[in-house]
JSON list of C-alpha atoms in Angstrom, two decimals:
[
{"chain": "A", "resi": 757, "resn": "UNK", "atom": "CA", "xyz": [0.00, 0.00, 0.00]},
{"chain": "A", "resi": 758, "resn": "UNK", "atom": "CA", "xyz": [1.25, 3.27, -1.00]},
{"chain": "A", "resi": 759, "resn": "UNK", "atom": "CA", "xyz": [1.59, 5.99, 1.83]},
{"chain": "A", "resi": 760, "resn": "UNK", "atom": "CA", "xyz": [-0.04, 9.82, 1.08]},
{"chain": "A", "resi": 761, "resn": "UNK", "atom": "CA", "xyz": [3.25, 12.47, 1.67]},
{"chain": "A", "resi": 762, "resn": "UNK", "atom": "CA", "xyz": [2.86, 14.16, 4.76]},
{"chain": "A", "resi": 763, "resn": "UNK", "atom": "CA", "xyz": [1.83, 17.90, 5.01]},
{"chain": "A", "resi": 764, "resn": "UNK", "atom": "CA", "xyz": [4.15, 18.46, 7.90]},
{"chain": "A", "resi": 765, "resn": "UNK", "atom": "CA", "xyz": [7.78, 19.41, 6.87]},
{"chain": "A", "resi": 766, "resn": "UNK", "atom": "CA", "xyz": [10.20, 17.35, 8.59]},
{"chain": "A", "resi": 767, "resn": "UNK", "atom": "CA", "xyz": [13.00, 20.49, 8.34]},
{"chain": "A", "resi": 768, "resn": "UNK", "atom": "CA", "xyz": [14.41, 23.51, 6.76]},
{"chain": "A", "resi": 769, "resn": "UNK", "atom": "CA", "xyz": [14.56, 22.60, 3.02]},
{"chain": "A", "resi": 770, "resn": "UNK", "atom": "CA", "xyz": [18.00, 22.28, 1.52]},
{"chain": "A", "resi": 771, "resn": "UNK", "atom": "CA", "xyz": [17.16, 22.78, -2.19]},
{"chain": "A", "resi": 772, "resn": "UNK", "atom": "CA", "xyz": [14.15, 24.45, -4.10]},
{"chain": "A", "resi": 773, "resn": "UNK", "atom": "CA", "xyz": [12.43, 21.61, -5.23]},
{"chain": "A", "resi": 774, "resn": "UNK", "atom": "CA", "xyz": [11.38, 21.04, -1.47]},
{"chain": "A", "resi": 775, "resn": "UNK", "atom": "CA", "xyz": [10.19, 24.18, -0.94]},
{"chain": "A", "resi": 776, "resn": "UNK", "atom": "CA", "xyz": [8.33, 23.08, -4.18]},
{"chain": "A", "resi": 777, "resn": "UNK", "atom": "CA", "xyz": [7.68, 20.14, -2.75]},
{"chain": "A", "resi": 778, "resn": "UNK", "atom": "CA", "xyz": [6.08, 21.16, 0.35]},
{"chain": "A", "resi": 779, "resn": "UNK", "atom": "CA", "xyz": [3.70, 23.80, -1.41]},
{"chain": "A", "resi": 780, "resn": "UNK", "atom": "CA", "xyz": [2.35, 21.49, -3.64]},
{"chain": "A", "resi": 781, "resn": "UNK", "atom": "CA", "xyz": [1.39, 19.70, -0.14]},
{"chain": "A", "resi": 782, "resn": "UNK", "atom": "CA", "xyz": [0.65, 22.87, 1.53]},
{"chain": "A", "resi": 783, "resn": "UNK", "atom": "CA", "xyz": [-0.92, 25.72, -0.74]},
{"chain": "A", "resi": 784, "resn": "UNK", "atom": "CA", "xyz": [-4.47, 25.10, 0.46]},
{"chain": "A", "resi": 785, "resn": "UNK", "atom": "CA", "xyz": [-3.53, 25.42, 4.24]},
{"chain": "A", "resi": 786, "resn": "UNK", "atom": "CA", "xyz": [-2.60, 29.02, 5.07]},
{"chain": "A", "resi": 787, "resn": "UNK", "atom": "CA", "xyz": [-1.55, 27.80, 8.49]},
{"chain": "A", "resi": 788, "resn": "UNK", "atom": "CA", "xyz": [1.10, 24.50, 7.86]},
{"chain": "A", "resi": 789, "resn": "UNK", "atom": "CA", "xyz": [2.76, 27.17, 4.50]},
{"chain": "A", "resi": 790, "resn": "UNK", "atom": "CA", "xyz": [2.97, 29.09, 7.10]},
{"chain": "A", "resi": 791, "resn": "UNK", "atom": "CA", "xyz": [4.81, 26.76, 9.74]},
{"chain": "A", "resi": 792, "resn": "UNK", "atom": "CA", "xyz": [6.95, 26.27, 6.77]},
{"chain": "A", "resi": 793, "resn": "UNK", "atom": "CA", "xyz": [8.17, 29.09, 5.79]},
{"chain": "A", "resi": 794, "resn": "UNK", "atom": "CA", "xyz": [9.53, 30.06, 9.11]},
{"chain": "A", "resi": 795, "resn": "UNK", "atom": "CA", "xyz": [11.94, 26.93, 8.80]},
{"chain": "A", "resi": 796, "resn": "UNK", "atom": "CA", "xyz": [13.24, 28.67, 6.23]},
{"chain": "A", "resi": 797, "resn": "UNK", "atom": "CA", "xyz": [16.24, 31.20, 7.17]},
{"chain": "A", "resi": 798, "resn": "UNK", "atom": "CA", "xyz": [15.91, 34.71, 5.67]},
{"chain": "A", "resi": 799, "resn": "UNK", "atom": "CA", "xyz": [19.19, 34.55, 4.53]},
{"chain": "A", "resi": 800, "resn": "UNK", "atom": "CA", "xyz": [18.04, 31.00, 2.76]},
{"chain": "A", "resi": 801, "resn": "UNK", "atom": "CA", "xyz": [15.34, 32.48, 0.33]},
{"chain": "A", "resi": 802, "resn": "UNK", "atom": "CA", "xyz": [17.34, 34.02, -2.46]},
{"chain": "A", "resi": 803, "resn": "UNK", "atom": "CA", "xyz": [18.45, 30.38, -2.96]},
{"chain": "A", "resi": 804, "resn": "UNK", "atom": "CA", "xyz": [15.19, 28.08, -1.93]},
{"chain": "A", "resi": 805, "resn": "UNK", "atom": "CA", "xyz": [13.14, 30.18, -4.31]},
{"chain": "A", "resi": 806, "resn": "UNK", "atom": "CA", "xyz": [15.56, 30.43, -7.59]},
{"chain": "A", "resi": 807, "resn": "UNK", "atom": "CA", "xyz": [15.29, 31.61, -10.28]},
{"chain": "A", "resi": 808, "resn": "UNK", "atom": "CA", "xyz": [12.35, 33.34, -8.93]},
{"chain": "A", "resi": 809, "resn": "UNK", "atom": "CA", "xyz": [9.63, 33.24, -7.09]},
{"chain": "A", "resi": 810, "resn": "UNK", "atom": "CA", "xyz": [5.97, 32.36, -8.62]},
{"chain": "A", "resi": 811, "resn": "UNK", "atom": "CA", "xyz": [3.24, 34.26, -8.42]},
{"chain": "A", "resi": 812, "resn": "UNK", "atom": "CA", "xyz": [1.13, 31.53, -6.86]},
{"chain": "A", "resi": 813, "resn": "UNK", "atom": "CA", "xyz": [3.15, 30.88, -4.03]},
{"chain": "A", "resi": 814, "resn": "UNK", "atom": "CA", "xyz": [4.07, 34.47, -3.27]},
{"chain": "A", "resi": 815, "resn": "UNK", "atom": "CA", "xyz": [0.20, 34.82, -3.20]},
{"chain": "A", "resi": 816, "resn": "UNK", "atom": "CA", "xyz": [-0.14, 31.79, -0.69]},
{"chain": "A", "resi": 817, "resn": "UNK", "atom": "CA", "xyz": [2.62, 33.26, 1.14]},
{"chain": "A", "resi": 818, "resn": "UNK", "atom": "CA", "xyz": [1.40, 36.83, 1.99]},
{"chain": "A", "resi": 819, "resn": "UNK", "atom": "CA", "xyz": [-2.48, 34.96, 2.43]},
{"chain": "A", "resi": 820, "resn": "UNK", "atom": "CA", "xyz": [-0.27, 33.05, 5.20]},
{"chain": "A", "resi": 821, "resn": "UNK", "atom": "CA", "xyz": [1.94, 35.92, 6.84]},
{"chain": "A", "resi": 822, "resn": "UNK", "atom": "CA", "xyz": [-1.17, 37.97, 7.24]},
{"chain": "A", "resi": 823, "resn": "UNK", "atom": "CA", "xyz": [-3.50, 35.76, 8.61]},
{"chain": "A", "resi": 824, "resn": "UNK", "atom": "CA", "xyz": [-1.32, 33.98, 11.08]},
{"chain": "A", "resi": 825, "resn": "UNK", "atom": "CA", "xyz": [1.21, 36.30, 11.84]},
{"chain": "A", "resi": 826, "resn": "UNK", "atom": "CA", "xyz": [1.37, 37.10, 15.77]},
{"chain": "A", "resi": 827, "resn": "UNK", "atom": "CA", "xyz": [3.51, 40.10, 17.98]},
{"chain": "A", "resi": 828, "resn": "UNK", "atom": "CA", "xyz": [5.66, 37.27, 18.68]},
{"chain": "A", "resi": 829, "resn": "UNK", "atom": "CA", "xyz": [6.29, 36.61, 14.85]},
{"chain": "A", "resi": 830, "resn": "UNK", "atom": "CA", "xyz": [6.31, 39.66, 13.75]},
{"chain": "A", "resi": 831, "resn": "UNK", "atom": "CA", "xyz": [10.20, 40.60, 13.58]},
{"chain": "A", "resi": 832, "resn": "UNK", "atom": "CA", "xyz": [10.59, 37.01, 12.13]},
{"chain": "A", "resi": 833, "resn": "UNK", "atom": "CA", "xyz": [7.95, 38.02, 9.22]},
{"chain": "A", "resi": 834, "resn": "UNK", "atom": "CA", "xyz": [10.06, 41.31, 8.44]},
{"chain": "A", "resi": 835, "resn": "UNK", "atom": "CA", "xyz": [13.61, 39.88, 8.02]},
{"chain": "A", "resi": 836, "resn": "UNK", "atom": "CA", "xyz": [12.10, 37.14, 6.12]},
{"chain": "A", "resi": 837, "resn": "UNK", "atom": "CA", "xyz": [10.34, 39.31, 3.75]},
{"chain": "A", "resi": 838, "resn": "UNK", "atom": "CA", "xyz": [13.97, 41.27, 3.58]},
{"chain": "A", "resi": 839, "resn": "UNK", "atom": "CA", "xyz": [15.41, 38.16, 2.81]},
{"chain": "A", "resi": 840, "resn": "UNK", "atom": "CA", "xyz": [12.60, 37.08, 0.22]},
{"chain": "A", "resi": 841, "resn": "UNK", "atom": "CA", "xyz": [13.29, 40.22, -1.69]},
{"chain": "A", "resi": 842, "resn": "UNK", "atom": "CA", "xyz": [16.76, 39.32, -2.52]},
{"chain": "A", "resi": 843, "resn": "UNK", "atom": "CA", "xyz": [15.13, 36.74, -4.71]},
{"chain": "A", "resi": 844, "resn": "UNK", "atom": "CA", "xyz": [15.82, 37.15, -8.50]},
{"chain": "A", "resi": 845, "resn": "UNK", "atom": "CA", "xyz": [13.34, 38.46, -10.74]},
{"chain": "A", "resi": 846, "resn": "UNK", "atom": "CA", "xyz": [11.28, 39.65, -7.83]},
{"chain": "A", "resi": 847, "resn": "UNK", "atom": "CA", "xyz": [10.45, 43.38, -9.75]},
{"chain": "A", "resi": 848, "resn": "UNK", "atom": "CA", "xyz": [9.72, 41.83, -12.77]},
{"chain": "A", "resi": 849, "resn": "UNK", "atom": "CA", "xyz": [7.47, 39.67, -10.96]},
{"chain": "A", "resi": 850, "resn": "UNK", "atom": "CA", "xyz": [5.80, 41.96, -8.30]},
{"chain": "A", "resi": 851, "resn": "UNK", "atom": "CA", "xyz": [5.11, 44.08, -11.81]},
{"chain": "A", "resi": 852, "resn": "UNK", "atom": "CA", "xyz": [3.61, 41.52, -13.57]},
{"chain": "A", "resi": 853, "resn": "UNK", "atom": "CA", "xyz": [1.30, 40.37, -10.79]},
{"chain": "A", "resi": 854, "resn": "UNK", "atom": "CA", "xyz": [-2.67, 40.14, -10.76]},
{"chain": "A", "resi": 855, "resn": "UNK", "atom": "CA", "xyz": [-4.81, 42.57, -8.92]},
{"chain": "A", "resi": 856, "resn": "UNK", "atom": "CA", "xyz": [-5.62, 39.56, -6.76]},
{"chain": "A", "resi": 857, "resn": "UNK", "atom": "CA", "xyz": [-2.34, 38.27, -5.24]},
{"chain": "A", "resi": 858, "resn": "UNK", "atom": "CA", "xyz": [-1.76, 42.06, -5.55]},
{"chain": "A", "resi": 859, "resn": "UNK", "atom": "CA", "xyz": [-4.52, 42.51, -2.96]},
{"chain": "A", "resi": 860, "resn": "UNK", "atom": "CA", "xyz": [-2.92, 39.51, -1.40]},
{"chain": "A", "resi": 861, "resn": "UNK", "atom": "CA", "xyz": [0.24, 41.48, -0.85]},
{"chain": "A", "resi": 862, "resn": "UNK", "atom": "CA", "xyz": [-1.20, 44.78, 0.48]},
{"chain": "A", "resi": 863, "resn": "UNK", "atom": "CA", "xyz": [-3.16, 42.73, 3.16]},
{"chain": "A", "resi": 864, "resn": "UNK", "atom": "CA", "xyz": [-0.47, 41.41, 4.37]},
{"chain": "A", "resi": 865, "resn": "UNK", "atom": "CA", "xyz": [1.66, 44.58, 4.71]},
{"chain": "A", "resi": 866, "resn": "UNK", "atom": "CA", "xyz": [-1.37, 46.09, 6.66]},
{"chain": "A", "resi": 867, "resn": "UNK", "atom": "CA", "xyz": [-1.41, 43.06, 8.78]},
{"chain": "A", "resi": 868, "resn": "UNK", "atom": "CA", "xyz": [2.19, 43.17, 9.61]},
{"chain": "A", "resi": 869, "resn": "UNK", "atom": "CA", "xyz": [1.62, 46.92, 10.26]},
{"chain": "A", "resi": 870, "resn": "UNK", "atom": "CA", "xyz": [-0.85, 46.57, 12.60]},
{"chain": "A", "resi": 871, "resn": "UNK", "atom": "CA", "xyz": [0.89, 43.91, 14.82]},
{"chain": "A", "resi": 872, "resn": "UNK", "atom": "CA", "xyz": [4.24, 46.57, 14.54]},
{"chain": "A", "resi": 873, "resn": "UNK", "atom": "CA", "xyz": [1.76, 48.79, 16.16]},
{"chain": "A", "resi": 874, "resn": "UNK", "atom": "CA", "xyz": [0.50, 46.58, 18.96]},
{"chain": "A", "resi": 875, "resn": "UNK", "atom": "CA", "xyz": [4.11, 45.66, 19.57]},
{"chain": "A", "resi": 876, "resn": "UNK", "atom": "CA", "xyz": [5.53, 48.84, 19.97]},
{"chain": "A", "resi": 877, "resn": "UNK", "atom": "CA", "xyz": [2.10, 49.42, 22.48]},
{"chain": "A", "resi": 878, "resn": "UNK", "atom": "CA", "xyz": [3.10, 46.37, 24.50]},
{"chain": "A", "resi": 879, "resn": "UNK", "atom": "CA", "xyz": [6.31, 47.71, 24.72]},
{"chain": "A", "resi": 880, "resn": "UNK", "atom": "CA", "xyz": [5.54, 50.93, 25.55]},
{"chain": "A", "resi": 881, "resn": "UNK", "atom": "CA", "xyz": [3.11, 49.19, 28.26]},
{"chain": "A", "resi": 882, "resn": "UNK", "atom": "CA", "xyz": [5.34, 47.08, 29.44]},
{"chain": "A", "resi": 883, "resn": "UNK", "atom": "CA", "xyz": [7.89, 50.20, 30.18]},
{"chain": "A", "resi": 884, "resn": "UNK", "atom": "CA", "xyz": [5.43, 51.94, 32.32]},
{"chain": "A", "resi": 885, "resn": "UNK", "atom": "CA", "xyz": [4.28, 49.41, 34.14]},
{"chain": "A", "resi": 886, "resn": "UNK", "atom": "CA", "xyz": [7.21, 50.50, 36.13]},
{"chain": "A", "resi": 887, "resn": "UNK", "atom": "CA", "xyz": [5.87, 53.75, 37.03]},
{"chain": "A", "resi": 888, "resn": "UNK", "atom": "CA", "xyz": [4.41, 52.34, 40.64]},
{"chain": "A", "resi": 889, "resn": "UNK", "atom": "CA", "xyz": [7.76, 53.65, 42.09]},
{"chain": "A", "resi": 890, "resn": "UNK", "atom": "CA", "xyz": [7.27, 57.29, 40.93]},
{"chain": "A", "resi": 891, "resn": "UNK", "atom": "CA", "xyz": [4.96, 59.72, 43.05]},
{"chain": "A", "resi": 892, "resn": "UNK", "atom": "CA", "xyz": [1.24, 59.49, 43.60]},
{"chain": "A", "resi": 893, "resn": "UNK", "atom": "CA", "xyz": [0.18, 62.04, 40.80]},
{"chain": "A", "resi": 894, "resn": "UNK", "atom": "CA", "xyz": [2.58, 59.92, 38.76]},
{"chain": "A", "resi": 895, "resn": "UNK", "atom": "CA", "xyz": [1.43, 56.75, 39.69]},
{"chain": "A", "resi": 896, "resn": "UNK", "atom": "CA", "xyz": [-2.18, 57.73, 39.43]},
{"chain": "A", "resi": 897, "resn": "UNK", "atom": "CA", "xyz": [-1.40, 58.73, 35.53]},
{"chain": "A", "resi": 898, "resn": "UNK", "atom": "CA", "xyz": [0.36, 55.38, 35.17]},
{"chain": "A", "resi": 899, "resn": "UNK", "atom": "CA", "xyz": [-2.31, 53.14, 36.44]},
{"chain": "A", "resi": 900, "resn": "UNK", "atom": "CA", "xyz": [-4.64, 54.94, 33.96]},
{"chain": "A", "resi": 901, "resn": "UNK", "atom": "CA", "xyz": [-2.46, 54.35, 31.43]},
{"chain": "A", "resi": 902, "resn": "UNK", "atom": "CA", "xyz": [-1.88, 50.94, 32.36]},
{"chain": "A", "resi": 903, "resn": "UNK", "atom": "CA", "xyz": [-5.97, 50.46, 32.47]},
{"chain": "A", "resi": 904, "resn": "UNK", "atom": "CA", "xyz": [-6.40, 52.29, 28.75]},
{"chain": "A", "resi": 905, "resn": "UNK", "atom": "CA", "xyz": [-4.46, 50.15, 27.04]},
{"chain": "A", "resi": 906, "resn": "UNK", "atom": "CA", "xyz": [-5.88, 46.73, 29.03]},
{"chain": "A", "resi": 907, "resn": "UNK", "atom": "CA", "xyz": [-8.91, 47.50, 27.66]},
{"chain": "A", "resi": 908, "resn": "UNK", "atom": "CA", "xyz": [-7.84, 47.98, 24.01]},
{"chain": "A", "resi": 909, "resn": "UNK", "atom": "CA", "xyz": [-6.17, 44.97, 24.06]},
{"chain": "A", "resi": 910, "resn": "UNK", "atom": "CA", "xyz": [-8.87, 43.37, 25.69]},
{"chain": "A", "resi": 911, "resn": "UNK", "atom": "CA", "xyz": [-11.33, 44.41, 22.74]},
{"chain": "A", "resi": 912, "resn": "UNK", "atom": "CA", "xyz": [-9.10, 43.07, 20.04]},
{"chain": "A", "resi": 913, "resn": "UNK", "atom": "CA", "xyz": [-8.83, 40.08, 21.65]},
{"chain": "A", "resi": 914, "resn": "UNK", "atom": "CA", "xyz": [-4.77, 40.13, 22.24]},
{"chain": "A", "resi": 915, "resn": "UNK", "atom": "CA", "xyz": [-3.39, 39.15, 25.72]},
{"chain": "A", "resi": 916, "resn": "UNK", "atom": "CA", "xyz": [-0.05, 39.95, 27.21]},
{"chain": "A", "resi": 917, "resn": "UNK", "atom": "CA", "xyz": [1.14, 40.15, 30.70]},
{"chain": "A", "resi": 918, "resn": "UNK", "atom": "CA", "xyz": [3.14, 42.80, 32.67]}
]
């Protein structure tokens, strides 16, 4: 009996043909591509996706970044899309592109520029969270500001701790 290929990658791929490989397994599931592609080194892409990148998978890529990028992935996401522009061919292909993977692209950027956002807020949280050493009037500003920004992240559903 002949076994089906398995839709979890096993490692970082070595040549193209398994990053070819795995999206043929992977291109209808947003969330294993995107397990995928982060076992794949920034400095890696120029070479795993030679001579250049297709359409179709830089379509299922950004459909992945933005809908399962986190804070926690988000500086992982940016020096991998530094290190997926160093591919060959990517202007030519980026011009040549279809209003939908297009649309693919841009939703992704505003994804990843939205979770920038709520990371720099975390961090800027997460600094004054300190402020119960400073005076009263101080501290009574802080906890404010602490209790503003629990409840935004509370309404979008994000959780962090401080």
């Amino acid at each position: 009996s002949q076994q089906l290929p398995s839709t979890q990658a096993a490692a970082a791929p070595r040549v193209p043909g398994d990053v070819t490989k795995q999206f043929a397994l992977l291109r209808k599931d947003p969330e294993g591509w995107f397990g995928y592609l982060q076992r794949i080194p920034a400095g890696s892409c120029q070479a795993l996706f030679s001579p250049e990148i297709a359409p179709e998978v830089l379509e299922a890529t950004a459909v992945a970044i933005a809908r399962h990028a986190s804070p926690q992935s988000v500086a992982w996401a940016a020096e991998w899309l530094g290190g997926l522009s160093e591919v060959g061919r990517l202007a030519m292909t980026v011009m040549m592109l279809d209003q939908s993977v297009l649309a693919a692209l841009r939703a992704m950027l505003d994804a990843l520029h939205s979770l920038a956002a709520l990371v720099a807020l975390q961090s800027l949280v997460l600094h004054f969270a300190g402020c119960s050493q400073l005076t009263n009037v101080h501290g009574y500003v802080c906890s404010n500001f602490k209790l503003l920004f629990e409840v935004v992240f509370l309404t979008s559903n994000i959780s962090f701790s401080y």
